[in-house]
C-alpha positions as CSV (number, residue, x, y, z in Angstrom):
1,M,102.7,86.6,94.5
2,T,101.2,89.6,97.5
3,T,102.6,92.6,97.9
4,T,103.8,91.5,102.1
5,K,106.2,88.6,100.3
6,A,106.9,90.0,97.5
7,G,108.5,94.1,99.5
8,L,110.2,91.5,101.4
9,T,112.1,89.5,98.6
10,L,113.0,93.6,97.3
11,S,114.2,94.4,100.0
12,I,116.9,91.5,100.2
13,P,118.9,93.2,97.5
14,F,119.2,96.5,100.2
15,V,120.4,94.8,102.7
16,V,123.1,92.5,101.8
17,A,124.2,95.4,100.0
18,L,124.3,97.6,102.6
19,I,126.2,94.7,103.8
20,I,129.3,94.2,100.9
21,H,129.6,98.4,101.6
22,V,129.8,98.4,105.7
23,V,132.4,95.7,104.7
24,A,134.6,96.8,102.2
25,I,134.6,100.0,104.3
26,F,136.0,98.2,107.5
27,V,139.3,95.1,105.4
28,I,139.9,98.9,104.2
29,F,140.5,100.1,107.5
30,H,141.8,97.0,109.0
31,A,144.5,97.0,106.3
32,G,145.9,100.3,107.0
33,A,144.6,102.6,103.4
34,I,142.2,105.1,105.1
35,Y,142.5,106.8,108.8
36,R,140.0,107.1,111.6
37,D,138.5,110.1,110.4
38,D,138.2,108.9,106.6
39,L,135.8,106.0,108.5
40,T,133.9,108.2,110.0
41,S,133.0,110.2,106.8
42,L,132.4,107.2,105.2
43,L,130.2,105.7,106.8
44,P,127.9,107.7,107.4
45,K,127.6,108.7,104.1
46,I,127.6,104.9,102.7
47,L,123.9,104.8,105.4
48,A,122.9,108.0,104.1
49,I,122.6,106.8,100.6
50,Y,120.6,104.1,102.0
51,S,118.5,106.1,104.5
52,I,115.9,107.0,102.5
53,H,115.1,104.2,100.6
54,F,115.3,101.5,104.1
55,A,112.7,104.1,105.9
56,V,110.6,103.3,102.9
57,V,110.8,100.0,103.2
58,L,110.3,99.7,107.0
59,G,107.2,102.4,106.7
60,G,106.1,99.8,104.4
61,V,106.6,96.9,106.1
62,F,105.7,98.5,110.0
63,G,102.1,100.4,108.5
64,R,100.7,97.1,107.1
65,R,98.1,96.4,109.1
66,D,95.8,93.5,107.6
67,S,98.1,91.1,105.5
68,K,95.3,88.5,104.7
69,R,93.7,91.4,102.3
70,A,97.4,91.5,101.0
71,K,96.7,91.8,96.8
72,Q,98.9,89.4,94.4
73,V,101.1,91.2,92.3
74,P,102.0,90.2,88.6
75,A,104.9,88.6,88.6
76,E,106.1,90.6,85.4
77,V,105.6,93.9,88.0
78,F,108.4,91.9,90.5
79,W,110.3,90.5,88.1
80,I,111.3,94.0,87.0
81,A,111.2,95.6,90.5
82,L,113.8,93.6,91.6
83,T,116.0,93.7,88.6
84,L,115.5,97.1,89.2
85,I,116.5,97.7,91.9
86,L,119.3,94.9,91.8
87,I,120.3,97.3,88.8
88,W,120.6,99.9,91.3
89,N,122.2,97.8,93.8
90,L,124.9,97.0,91.4
91,L,125.9,100.2,90.5
92,L,127.4,101.4,93.9
93,V,128.4,97.6,95.2
94,W,131.2,97.7,92.3
95,R,132.7,100.9,93.5
96,S,133.1,100.5,97.4
97,V,134.6,96.4,95.4
98,S,137.0,99.0,93.2
99,F,137.9,100.8,95.6
100,T,138.3,97.6,98.8
101,L,140.8,96.3,95.7
102,A,142.3,99.4,95.4
103,A,143.3,99.6,99.4
104,F,145.2,96.0,98.2
105,Q,146.8,97.0,95.1
106,I,145.1,95.9,92.6
107,G,144.3,99.2,91.2
108,E,144.6,102.9,91.9
109,D,142.0,104.4,93.9
110,T,141.0,107.5,96.2
111,I,138.6,108.6,98.6
112,S,137.2,111.5,97.1
113,D,137.0,109.6,93.3
114,Y,135.1,107.3,95.4
115,V,133.0,109.2,97.6
116,S,132.0,111.7,94.7
117,Y,131.0,108.6,92.4
118,L,128.6,107.1,95.7
119,T,126.9,110.9,95.3
120,T,126.4,110.9,92.1
121,V,125.9,107.4,90.6
122,S,123.2,107.4,94.0
123,S,121.2,110.3,93.1
124,S,121.5,110.2,89.8
125,S,120.4,106.5,89.0
126,A,117.4,107.1,92.0
127,F,114.3,107.0,89.6
128,L,115.1,103.4,88.8
129,I,114.4,102.2,92.4
130,V,111.4,104.5,93.7
131,G,108.7,103.9,91.5
132,A,109.3,100.1,92.8
133,L,109.8,100.6,96.5
134,A,105.8,103.6,96.7
135,Y,104.4,100.5,94.5
136,F,105.5,97.1,96.6
137,F,105.4,99.8,99.9
138,S,102.8,102.4,100.2
139,K,99.3,101.1,101.9
């Protein structure tokens, strides 16, 4: 697999996870479990968490000049990177799913706990993915 194809494949979990987060927040909002002020604070929080990672991915995609000279990536490197990216995204996505379920009285949760978790876990677990992003999306 080339670095270009691997990089594009590795970006899919980020896009899917971001969509899940945003949909979860809108479901909670439309269920009446959070108010407009909560919505306007949660969406930027989610976008901020993913912004740096998407900036690296997009910079790598748009910065490629000659795709004919793309290097081959060892399969084990790709699978390790994909596994780490999936773990990082799942650490965050499960919390949004849990928060959504709590909005329908399936469990208990608060906005402050949710935001605290997202902030703490996203930053403290970033080591899982920064190396993979640098490897696959740098020139």
